[in-house]
PDB file of C-alpha atoms in Angstrom:
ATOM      1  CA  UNK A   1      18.367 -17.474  18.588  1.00 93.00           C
ATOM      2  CA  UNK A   2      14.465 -18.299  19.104  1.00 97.00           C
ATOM      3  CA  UNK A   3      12.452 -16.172  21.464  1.00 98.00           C
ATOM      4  CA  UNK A   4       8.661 -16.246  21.798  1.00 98.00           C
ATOM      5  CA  UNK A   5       7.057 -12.859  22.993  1.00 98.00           C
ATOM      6  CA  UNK A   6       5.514 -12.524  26.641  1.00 98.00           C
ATOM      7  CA  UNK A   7       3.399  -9.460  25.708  1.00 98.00           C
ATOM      8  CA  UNK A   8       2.613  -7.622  22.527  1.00 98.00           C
ATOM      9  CA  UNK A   9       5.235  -5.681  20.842  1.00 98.00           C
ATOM     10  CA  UNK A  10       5.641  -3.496  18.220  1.00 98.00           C
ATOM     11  CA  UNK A  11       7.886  -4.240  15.353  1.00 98.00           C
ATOM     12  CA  UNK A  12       9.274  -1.503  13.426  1.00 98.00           C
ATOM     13  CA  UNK A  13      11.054  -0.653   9.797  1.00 96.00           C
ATOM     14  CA  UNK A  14      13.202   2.025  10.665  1.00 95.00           C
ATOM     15  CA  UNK A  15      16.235   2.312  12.068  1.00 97.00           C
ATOM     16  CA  UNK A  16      15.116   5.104  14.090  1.00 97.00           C
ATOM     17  CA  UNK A  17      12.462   3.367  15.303  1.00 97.00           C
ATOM     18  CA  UNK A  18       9.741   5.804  14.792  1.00 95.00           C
ATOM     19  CA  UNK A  19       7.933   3.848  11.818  1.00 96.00           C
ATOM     20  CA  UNK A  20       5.388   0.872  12.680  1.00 97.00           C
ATOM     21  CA  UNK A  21       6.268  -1.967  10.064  1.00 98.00           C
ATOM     22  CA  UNK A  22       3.677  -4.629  12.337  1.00 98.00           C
ATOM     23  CA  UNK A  23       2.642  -5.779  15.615  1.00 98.00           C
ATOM     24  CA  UNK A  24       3.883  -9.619  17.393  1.00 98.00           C
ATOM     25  CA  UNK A  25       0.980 -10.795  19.189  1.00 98.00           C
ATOM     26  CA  UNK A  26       1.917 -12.002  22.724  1.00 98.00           C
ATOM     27  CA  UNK A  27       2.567 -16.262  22.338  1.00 98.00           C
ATOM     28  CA  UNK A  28       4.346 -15.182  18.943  1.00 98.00           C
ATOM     29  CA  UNK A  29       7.801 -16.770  18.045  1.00 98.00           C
ATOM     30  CA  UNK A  30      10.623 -14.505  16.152  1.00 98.00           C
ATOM     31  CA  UNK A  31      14.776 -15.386  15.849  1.00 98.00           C
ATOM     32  CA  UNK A  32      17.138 -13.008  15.796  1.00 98.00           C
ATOM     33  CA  UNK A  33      18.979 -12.139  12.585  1.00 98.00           C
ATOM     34  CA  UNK A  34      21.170  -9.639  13.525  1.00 97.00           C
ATOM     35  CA  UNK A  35      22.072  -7.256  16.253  1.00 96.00           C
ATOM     36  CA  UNK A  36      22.660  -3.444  16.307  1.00 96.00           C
ATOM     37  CA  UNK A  37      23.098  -1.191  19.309  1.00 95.00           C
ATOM     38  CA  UNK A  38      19.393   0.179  19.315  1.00 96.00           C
ATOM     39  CA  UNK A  39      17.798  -2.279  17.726  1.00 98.00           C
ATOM     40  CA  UNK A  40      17.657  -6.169  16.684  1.00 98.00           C
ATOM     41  CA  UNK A  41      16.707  -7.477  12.988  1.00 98.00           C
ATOM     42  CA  UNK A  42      14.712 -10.341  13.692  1.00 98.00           C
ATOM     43  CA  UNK A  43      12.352 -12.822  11.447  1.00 98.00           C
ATOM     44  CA  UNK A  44       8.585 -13.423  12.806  1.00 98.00           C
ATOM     45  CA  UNK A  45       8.016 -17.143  12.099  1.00 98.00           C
ATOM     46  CA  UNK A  46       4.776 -17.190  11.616  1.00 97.00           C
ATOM     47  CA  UNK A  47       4.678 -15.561   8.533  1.00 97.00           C
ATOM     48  CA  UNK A  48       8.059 -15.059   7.405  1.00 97.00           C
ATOM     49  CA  UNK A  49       8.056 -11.481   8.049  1.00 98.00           C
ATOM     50  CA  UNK A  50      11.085  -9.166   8.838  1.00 98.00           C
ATOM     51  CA  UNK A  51      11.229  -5.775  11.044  1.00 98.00           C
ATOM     52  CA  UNK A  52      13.396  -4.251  13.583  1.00 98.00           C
ATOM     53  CA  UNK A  53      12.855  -4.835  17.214  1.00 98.00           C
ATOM     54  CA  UNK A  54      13.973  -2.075  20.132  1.00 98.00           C
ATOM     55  CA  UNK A  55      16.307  -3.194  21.912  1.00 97.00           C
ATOM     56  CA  UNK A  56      14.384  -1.930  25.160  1.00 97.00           C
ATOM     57  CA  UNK A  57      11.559  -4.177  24.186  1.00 98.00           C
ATOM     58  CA  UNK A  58      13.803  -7.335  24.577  1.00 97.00           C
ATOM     59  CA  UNK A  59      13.113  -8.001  27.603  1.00 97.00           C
ATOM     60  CA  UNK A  60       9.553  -8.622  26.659  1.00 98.00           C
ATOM     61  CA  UNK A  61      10.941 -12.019  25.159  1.00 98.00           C
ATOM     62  CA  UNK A  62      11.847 -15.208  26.501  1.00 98.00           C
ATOM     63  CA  UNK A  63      14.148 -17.406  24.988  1.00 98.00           C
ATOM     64  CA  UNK A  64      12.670 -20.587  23.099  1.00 98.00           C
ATOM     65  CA  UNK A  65      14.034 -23.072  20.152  1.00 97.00           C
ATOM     66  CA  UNK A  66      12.759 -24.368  16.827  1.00 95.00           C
ATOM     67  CA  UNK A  67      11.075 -27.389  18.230  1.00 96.00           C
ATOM     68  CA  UNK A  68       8.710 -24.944  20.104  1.00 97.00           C
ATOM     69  CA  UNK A  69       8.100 -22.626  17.567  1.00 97.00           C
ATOM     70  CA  UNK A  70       6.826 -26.327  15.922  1.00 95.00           C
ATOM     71  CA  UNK A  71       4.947 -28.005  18.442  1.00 95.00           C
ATOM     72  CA  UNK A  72       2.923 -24.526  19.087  1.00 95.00           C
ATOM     73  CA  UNK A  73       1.658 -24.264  15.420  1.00 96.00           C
ATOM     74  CA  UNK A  74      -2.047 -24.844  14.982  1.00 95.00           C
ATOM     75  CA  UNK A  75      -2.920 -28.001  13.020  1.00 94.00           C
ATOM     76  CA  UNK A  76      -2.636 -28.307   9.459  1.00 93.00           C
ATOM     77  CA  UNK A  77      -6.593 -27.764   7.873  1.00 96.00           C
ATOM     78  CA  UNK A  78      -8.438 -29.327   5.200  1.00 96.00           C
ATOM     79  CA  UNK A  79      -9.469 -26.335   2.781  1.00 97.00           C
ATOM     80  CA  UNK A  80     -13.275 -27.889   4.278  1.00 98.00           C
ATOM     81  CA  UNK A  81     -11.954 -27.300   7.679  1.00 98.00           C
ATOM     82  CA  UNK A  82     -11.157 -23.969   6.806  1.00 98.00           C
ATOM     83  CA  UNK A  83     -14.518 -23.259   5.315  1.00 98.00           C
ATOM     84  CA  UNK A  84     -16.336 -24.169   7.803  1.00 98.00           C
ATOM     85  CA  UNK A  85     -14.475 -21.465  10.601  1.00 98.00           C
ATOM     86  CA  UNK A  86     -14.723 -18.754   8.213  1.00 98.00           C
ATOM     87  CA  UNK A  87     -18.069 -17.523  10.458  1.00 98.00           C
ATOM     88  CA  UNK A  88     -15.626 -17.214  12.915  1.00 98.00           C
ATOM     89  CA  UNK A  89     -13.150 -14.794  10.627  1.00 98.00           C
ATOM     90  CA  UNK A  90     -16.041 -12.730  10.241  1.00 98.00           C
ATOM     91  CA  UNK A  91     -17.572 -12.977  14.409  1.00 98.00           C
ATOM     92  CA  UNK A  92     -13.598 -11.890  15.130  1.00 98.00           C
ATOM     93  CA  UNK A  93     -13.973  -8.200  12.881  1.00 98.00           C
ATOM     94  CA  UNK A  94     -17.602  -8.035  13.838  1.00 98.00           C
ATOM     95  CA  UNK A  95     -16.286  -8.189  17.348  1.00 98.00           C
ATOM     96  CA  UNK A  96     -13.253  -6.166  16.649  1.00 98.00           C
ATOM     97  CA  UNK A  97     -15.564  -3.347  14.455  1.00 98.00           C
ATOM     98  CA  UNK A  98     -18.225  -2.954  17.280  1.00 98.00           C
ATOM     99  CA  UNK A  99     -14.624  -1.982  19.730  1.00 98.00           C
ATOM    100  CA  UNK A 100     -13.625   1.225  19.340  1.00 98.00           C
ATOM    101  CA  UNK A 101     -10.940   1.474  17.349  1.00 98.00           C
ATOM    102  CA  UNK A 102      -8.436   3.639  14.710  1.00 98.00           C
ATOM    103  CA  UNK A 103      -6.819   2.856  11.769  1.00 98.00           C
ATOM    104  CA  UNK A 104      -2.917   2.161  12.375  1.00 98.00           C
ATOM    105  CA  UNK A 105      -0.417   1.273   9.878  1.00 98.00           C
ATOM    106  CA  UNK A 106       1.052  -1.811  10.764  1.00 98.00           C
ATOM    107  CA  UNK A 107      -1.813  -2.756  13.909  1.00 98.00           C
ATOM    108  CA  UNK A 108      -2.346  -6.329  13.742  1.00 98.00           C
ATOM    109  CA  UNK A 109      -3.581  -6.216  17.593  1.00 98.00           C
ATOM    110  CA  UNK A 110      -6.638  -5.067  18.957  1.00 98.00           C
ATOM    111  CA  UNK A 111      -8.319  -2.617  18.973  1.00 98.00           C
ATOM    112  CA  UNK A 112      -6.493  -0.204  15.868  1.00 98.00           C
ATOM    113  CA  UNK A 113      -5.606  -2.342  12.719  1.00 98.00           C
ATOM    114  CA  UNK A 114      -4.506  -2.103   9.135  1.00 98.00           C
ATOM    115  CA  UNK A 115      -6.209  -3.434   6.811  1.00 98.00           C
ATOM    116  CA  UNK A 116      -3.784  -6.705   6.459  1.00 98.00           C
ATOM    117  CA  UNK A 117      -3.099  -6.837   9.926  1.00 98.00           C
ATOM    118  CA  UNK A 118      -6.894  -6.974  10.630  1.00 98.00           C
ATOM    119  CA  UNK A 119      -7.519  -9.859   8.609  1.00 98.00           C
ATOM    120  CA  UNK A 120      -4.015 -11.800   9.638  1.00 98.00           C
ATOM    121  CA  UNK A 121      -5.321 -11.419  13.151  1.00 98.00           C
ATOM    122  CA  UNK A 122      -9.162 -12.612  12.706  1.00 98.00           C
ATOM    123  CA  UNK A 123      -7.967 -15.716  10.781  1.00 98.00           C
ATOM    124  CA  UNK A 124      -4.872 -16.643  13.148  1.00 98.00           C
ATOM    125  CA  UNK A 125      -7.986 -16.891  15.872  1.00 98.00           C
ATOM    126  CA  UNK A 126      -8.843 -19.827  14.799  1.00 98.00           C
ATOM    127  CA  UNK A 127      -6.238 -21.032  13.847  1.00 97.00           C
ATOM    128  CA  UNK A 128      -5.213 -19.861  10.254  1.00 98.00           C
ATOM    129  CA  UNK A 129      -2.197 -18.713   9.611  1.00 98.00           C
ATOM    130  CA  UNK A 130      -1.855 -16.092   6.473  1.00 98.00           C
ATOM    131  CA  UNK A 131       0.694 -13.723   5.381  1.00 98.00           C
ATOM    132  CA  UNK A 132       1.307  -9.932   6.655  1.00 98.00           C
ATOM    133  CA  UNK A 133       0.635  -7.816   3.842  1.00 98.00           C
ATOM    134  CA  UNK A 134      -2.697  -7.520   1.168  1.00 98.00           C
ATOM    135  CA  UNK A 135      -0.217  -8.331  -1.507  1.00 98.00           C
ATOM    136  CA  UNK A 136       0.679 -10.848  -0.047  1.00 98.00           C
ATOM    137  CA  UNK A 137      -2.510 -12.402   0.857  1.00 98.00           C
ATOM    138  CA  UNK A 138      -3.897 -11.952  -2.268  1.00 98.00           C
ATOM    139  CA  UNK A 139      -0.461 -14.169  -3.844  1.00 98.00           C
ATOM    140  CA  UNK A 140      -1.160 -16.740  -0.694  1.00 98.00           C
ATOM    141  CA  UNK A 141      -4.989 -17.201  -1.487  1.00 98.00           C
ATOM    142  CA  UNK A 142      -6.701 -18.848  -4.610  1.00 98.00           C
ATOM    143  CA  UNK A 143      -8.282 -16.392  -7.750  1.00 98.00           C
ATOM    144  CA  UNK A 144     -11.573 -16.298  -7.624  1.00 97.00           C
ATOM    145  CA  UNK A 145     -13.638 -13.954  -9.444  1.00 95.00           C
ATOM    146  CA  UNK A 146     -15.951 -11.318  -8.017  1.00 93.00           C
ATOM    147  CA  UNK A 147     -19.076 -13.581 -10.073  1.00 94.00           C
ATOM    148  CA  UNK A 148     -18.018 -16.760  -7.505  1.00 96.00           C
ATOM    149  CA  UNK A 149     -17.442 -14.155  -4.368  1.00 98.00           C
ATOM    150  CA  UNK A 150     -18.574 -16.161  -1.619  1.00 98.00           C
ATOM    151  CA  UNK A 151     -18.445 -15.241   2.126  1.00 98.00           C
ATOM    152  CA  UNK A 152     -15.137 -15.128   3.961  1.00 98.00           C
ATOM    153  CA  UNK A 153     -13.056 -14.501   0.477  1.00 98.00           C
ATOM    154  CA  UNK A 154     -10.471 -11.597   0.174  1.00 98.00           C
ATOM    155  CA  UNK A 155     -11.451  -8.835  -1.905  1.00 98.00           C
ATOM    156  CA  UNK A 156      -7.869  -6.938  -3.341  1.00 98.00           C
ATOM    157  CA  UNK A 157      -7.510  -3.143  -3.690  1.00 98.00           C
ATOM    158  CA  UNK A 158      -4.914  -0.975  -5.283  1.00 98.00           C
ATOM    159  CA  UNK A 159      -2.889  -0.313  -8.571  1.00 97.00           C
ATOM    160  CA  UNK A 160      -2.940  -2.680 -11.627  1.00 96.00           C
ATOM    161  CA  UNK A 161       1.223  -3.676 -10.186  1.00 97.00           C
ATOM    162  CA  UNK A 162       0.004  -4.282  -6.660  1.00 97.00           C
ATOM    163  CA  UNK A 163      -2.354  -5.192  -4.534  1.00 98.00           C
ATOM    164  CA  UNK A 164      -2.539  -2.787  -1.329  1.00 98.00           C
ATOM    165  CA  UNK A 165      -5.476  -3.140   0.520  1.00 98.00           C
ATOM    166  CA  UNK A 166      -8.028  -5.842   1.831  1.00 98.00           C
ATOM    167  CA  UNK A 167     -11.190  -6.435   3.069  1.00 98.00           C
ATOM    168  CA  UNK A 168     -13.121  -9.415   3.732  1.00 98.00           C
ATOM    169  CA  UNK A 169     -16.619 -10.218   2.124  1.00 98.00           C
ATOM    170  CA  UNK A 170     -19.778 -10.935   3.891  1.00 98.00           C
ATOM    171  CA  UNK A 171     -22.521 -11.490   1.350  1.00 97.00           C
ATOM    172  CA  UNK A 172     -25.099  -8.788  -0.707  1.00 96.00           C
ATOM    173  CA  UNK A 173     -22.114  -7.315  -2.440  1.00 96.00           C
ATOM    174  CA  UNK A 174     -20.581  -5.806   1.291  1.00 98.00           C
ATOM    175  CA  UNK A 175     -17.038  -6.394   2.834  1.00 98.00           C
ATOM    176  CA  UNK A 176     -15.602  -5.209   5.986  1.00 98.00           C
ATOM    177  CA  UNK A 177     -12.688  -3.894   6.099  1.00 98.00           C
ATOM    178  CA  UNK A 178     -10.046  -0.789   8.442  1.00 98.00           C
ATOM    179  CA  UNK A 179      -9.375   1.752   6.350  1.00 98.00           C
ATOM    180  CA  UNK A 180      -7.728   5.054   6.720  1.00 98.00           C
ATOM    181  CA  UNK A 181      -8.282   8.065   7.499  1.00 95.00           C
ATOM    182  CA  UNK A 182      -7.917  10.352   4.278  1.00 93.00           C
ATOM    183  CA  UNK A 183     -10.143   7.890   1.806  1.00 94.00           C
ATOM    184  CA  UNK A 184     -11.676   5.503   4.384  1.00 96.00           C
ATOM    185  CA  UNK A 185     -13.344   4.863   7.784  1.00 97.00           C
ATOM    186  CA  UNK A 186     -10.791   5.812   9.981  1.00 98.00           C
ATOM    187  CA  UNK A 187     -10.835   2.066  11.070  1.00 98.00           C
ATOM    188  CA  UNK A 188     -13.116  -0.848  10.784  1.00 98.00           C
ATOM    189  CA  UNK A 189     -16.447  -0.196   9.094  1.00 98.00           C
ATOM    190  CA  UNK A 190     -18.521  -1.987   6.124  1.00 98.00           C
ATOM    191  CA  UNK A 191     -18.095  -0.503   2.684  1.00 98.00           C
ATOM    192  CA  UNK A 192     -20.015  -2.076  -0.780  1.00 98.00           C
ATOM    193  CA  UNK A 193     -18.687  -3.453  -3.775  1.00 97.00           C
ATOM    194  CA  UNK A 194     -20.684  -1.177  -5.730  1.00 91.00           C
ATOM    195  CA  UNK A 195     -21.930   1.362  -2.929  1.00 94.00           C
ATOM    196  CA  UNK A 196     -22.711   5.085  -3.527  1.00 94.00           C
ATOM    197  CA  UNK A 197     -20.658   6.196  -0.695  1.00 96.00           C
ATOM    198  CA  UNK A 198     -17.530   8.171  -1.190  1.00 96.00           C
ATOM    199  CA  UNK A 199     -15.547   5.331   0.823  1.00 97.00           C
ATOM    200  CA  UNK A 200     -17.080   2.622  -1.565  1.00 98.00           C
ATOM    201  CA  UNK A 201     -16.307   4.673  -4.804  1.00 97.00           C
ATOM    202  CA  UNK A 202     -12.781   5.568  -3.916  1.00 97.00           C
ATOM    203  CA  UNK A 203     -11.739   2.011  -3.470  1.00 98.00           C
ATOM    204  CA  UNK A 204     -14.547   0.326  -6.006  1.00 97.00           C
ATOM    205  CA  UNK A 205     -11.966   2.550  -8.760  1.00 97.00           C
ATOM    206  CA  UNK A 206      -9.365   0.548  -7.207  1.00 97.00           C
ATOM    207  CA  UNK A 207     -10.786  -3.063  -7.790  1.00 97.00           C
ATOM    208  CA  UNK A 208      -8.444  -5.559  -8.307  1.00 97.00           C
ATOM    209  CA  UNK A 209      -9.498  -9.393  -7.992  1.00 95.00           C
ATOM    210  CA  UNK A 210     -10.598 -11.380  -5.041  1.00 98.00           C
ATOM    211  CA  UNK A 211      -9.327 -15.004  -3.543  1.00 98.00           C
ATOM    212  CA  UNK A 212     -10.083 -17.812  -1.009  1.00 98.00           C
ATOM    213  CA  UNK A 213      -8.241 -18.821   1.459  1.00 98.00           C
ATOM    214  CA  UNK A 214      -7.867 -22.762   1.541  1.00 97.00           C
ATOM    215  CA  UNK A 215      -5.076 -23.493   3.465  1.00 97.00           C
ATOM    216  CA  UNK A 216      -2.373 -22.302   6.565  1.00 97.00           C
ATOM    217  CA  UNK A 217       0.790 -20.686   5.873  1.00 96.00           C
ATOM    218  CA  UNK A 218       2.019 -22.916   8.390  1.00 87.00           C
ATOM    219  CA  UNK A 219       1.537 -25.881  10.123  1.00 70.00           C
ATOM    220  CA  UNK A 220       2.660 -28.612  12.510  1.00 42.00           C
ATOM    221  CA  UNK A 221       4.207 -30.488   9.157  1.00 42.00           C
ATOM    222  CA  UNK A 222       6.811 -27.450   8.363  1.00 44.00           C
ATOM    223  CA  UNK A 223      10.629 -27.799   9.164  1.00 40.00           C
TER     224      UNK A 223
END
């Protein structure tokens, strides 16, 4: 079964229910994979992405089909189309950096995000649909180097296996991004490629590569 949420609604990866795995944005669509007696497995369809559901919090759903989910996708972009809205990416975390706000693992609504969840959010504003995680975004996006960084790319953090954080670049070596609390900001703040900062340092020794973002996850073409 297809539901589409009424409210925002936290998704979760536990079967206790005590760990935040992401967030479904009111409008979102999810189907139901299987059912337990505290919680539901379900599938976002957005982006693919799979987390338990309280069973309390069903009745923030109502029910919907396939041809829905379909017809309420945004329209498939040019990777020119998507250039051009990136100013809008960046006006969305401006916006969202000047609320204030906390770092949460797993936020993708406003005002406390992760880092993914931050940028899945300020892209799906206008209309861009990406992937949960930094990983993978940074799969879903094309290389670029940090030489050909241009504004609105995706700058990749963590280990040489895996990429596990994000931020987004806005020009003169600087990227915004919500970090946590122990290394980072605490939430959403601007950090520099090559800044003096302890926040800059700790995740400039975590470098990885950087891509672009020229197309939608989804769009009113997919079955």
């Amino acid at each position: 079964m297809i539901y589409r949420s009424l409210t925002d609604i936290n998704i979760y990866d536990s079967p206790m229910l005590d760990r935040l795995a992401t967030q479904m944005a009111k409008g979102r669509y999810l189907q139901v994979l299987e059912a337990e007696p505290n919680f539901l497995k379900i599938q976002l369809l957005e982006d693919d992405y799979e987390g338990l559901l309280d069973r309390q919090d069903f009745q923030k759903l109502e029910s919907s089909d396939h041809q829905s989910f379909i017809d309420n996708l945004p329209p498939a972009l040019s990777a020119a189309e998507i250039g051009d809205r990136l100013p809008q990416v960046i006006a969305f975390i401006q916006q969202a950096m000047a609320t204030p706000n906390e770092y949460l693992w797993g936020g993708t609504v406003a005002p406390n995000y992760d880092c993914s969840g931050l940028m899945q959010a300020a892209f799906a504003s206008v209309g861009i649909l990406i992937p949960r995680d930094a990983y993978q975004q940074e799969a879903f996006g094309e290389p670029v180097s940090l030489d050909e960084l241009q504004i609105g790319d995706l700058i990749f953090f963590g280990t040489p296996a895996k990429a596990t954080h994000v931020g987004i670049y806005i020009g003169d070596r600087a990227y915004i991004h919500s970090s946590g609390k122990d290394h980072g900001h605490n939430g959403i703040a601007i950090s520099e490629i090559s800044g003096s900062d302890q926040v800059s340092q700790w995740y400039a020794s975590q470098l990885r590569v950087a891509a672009r973002i020229t197309k939608s996850y989804k769009n009113e073409s997919s079955g």
